[in-house]
CSV table of C-alpha atoms in Angstrom, one decimal:
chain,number,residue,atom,x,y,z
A,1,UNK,CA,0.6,22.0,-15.7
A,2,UNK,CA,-1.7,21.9,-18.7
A,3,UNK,CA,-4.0,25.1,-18.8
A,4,UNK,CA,-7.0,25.0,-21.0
A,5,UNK,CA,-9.5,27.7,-21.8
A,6,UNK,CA,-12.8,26.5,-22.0
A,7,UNK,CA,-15.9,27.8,-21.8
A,8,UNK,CA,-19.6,26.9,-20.9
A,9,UNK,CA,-20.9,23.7,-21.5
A,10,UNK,CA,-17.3,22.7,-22.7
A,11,UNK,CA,-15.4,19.7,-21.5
A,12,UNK,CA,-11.6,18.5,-21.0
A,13,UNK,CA,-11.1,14.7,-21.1
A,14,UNK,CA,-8.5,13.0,-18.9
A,15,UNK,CA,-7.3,9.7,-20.2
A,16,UNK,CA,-10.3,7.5,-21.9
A,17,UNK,CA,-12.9,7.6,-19.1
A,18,UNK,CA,-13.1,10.9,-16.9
A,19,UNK,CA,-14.7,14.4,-18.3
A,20,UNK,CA,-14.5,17.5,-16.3
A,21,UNK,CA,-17.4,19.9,-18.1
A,22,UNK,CA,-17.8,23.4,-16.8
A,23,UNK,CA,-21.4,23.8,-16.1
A,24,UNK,CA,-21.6,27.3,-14.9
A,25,UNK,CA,-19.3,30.5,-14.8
A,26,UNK,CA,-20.3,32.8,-11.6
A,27,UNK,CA,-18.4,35.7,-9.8
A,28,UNK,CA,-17.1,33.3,-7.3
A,29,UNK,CA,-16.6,30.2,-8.6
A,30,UNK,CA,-17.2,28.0,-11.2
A,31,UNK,CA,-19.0,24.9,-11.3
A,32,UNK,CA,-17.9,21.8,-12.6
A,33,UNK,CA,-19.3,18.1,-13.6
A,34,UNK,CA,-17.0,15.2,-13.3
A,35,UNK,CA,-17.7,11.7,-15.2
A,36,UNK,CA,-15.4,9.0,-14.5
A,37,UNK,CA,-15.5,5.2,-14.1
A,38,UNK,CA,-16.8,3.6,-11.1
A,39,UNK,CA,-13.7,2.7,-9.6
A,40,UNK,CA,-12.6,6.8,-10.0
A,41,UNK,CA,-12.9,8.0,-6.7
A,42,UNK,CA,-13.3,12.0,-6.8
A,43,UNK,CA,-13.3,14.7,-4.4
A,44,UNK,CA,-12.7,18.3,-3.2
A,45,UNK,CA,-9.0,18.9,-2.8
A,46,UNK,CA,-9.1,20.5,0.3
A,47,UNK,CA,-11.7,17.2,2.3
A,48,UNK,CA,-8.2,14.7,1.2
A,49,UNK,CA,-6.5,17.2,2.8
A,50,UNK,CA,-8.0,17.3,5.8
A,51,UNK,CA,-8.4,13.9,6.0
A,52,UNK,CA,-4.2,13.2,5.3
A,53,UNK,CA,-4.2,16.0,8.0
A,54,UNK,CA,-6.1,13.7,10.5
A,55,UNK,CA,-4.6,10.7,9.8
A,56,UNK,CA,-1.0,11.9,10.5
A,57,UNK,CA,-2.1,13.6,13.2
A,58,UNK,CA,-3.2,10.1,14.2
A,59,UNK,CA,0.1,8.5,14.2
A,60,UNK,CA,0.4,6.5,17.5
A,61,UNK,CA,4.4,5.5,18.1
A,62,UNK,CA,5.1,2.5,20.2
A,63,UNK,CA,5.4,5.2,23.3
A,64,UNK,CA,2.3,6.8,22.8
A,65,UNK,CA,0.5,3.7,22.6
A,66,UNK,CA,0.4,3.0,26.0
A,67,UNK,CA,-0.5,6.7,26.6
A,68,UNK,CA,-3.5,6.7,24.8
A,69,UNK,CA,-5.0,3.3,26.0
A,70,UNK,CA,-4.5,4.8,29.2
A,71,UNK,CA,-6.1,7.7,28.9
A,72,UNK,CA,-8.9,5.8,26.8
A,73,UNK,CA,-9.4,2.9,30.0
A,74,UNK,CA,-9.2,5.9,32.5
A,75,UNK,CA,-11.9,7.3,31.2
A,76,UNK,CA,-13.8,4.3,30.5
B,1,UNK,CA,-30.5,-0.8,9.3
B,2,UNK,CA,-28.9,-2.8,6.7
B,3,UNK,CA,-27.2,-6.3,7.8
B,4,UNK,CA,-24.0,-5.0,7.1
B,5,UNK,CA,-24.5,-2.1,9.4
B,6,UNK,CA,-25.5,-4.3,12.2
B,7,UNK,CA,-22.7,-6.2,11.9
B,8,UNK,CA,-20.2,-5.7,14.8
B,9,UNK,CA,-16.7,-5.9,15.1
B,10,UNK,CA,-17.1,-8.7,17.5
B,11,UNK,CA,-18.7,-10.8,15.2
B,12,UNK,CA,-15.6,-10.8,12.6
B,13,UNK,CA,-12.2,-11.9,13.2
B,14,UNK,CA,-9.5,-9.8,11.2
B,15,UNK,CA,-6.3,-11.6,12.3
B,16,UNK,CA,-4.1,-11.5,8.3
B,17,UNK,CA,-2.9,-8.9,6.3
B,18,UNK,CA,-5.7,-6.3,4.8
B,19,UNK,CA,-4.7,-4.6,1.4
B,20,UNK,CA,-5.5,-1.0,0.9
B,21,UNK,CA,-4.7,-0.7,-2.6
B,22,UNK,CA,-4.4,3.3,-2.6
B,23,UNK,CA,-3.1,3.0,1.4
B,24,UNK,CA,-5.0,5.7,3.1
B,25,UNK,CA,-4.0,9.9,2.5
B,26,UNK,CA,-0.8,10.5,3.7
B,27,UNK,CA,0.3,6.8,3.9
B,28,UNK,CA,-0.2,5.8,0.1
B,29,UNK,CA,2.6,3.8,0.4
B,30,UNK,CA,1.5,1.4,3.1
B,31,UNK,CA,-0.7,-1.2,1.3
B,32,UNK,CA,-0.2,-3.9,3.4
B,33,UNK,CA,-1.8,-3.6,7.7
B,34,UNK,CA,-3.1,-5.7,9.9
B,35,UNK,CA,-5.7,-5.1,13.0
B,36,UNK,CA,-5.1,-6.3,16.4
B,37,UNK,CA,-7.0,-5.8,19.6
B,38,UNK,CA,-5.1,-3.5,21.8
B,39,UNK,CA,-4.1,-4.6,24.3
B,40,UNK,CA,-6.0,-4.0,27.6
B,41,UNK,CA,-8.3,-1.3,26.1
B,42,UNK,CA,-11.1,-2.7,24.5
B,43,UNK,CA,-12.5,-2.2,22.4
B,44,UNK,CA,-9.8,-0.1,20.8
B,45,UNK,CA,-8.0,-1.8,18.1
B,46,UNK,CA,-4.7,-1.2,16.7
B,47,UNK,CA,-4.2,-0.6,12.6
B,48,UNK,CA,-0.6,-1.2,11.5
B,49,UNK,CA,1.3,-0.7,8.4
B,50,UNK,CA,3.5,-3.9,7.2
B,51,UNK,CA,4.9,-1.7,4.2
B,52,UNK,CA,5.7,1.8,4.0
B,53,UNK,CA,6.7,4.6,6.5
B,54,UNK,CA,6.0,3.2,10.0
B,55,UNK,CA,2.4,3.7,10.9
B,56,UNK,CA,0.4,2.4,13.7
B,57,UNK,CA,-3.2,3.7,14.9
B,58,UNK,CA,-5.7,3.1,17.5
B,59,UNK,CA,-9.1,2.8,16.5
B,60,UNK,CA,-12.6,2.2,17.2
B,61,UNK,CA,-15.9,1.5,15.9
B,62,UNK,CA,-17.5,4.0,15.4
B,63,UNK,CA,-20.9,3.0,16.1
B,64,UNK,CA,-19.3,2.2,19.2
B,65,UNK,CA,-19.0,5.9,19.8
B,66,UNK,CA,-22.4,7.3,18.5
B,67,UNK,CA,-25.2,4.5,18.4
B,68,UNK,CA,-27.1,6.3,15.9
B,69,UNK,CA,-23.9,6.6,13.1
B,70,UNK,CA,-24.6,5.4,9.8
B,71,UNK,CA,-22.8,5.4,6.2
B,72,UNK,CA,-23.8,4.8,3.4
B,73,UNK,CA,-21.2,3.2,1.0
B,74,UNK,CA,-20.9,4.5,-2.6
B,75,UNK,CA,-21.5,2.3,-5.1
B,76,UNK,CA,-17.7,2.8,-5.6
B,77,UNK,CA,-16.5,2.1,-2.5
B,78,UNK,CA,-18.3,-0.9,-2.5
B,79,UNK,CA,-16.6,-2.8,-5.8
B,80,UNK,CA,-13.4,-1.6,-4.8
B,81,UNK,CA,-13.9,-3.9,-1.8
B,82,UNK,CA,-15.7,-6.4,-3.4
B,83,UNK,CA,-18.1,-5.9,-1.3
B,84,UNK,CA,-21.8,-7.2,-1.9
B,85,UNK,CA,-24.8,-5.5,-0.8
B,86,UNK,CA,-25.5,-7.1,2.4
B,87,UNK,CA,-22.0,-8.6,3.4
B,88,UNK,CA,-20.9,-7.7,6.8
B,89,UNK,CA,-17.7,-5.3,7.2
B,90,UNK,CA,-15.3,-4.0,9.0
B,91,UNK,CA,-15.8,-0.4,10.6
B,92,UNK,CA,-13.1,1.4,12.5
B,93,UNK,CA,-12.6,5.0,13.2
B,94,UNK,CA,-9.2,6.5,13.6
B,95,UNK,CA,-8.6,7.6,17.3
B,96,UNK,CA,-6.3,11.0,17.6
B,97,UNK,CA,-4.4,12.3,20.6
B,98,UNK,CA,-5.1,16.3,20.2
B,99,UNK,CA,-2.3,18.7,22.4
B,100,UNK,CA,-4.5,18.7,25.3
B,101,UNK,CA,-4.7,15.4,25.9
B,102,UNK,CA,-8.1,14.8,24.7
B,103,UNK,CA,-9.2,11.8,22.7
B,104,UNK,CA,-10.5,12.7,19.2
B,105,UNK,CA,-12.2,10.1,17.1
B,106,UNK,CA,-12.7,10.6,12.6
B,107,UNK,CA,-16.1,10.4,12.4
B,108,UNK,CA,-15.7,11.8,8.7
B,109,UNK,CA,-13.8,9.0,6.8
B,110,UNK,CA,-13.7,5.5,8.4
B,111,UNK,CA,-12.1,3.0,7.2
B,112,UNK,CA,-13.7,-0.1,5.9
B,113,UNK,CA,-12.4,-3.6,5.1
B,114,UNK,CA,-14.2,-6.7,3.7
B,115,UNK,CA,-13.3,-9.3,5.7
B,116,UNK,CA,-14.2,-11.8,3.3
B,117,UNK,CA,-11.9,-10.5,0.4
B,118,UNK,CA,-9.6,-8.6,3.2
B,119,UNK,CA,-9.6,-5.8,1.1
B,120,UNK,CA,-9.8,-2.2,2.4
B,121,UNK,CA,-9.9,1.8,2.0
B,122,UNK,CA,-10.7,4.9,4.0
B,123,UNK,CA,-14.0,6.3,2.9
B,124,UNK,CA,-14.4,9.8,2.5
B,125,UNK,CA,-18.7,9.5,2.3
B,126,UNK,CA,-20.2,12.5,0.4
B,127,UNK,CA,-23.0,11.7,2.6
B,128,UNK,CA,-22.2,11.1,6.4
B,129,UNK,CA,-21.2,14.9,7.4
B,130,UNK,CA,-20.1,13.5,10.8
B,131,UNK,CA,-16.9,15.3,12.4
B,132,UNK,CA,-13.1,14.8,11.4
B,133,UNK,CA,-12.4,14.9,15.4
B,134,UNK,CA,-15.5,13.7,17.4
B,135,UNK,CA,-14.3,14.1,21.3
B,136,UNK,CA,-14.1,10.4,22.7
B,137,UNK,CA,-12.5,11.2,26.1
B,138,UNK,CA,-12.4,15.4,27.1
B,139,UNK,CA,-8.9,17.4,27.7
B,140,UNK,CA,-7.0,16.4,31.0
């Protein structure tokens, strides 16, 4: 891992197109701006986690399938 | 409501292979799925991975499940599918199977897909705050 000091109002570029800038230093947190190209999608670590979370969770196999139509048509 | 939001899942026909370019998290190997109606439960439909780990999914759409759900598409999300402004797409939610037998729905990030370019991604909208696990059907 690369490990930068930086400062306020002071940037890191990644490749040609994306900055991350601090913008503020607090007690709890800093805060950061991110410019990157459109197609750059960006996001807080921890919401793709969740999401990978729910989407293994999500995993139907071929003998669940039937289970969970079920249930879904029963309760139709 | 924009035309694209009003479109309905029975008014497009997904029936060849979709490519997610990134795959979805946790499946960013599977680029390749198709959608299928399941069978007897509509209007559930199934997601399935042609490359990759094996991954199949039920889903729905999910202003199916709550009339008044809306999403806005980033500007991003939009050229990644080639999508244009008022082009109809593809909405589905992943359905979950929690421990107790209830029937959870992602709200959160849907996936989208152009049917027109048959591109698609799973969205995660800074926007829509709607849950990761709406309840569709309650616990047994």
């Amino acid at each position: 891992m690369l490990v930068f000091t930086r400062r306020r109002h002071e940037a890191i570029m990644i490749g040609d197109g994306v900055e991350v800038r601090v913008l503020r230093v607090g007690k709890d947190g800093v805060r950061l701006g991110i410019v990157a190209p459109t197609d750059v999608r960006v996001h807080r670590r921890e919401v793709y986690e969740q999401i990978r979370d729910a989407n293994q969770s999500a995993v139907v196999s071929q003998g669940r399938l039937a289970k969970v139509t079920e249930r879904f048509t029963k309760a139709k | 409501m924009t035309p694209a939001q009003a479109a309905t899942e029975t008014d497009i026909t997904v029936s060849e292979a979709v490519t997610f370019p990134d795959g979805i998290p946790g499946f960013e190997s599977c680029r390749q799925w198709v959608v299928m109606a399941a069978e007897d439960a509509t209007p559930l439909r199934r997601l399935h991975a042609l490359d990759g780990p094996d991954a199949s999914f039920l889903a729905i759409d999910p202003r199916m499940v709550l009339d008044s759900y809306r999403c806005e598409l980033s500007a991003t999300d939009r050229r990644r599918l080639g999508a244009t402004d008022d082009e109809p797409l593809v909405w589905l939610a992943l359905v979950m199977m929690e421990n107790n037998g209830a029937l959870t729905v992602n709200l959160r990030a849907p996936i989208v897909i152009n049917p027109r370019t048959m591109m698609g991604q799973q969205v995660l909208p800074h926007n829509c705050l709607y849950p990761l696990r709406h309840v569709l059907v309650d616990a047994e």
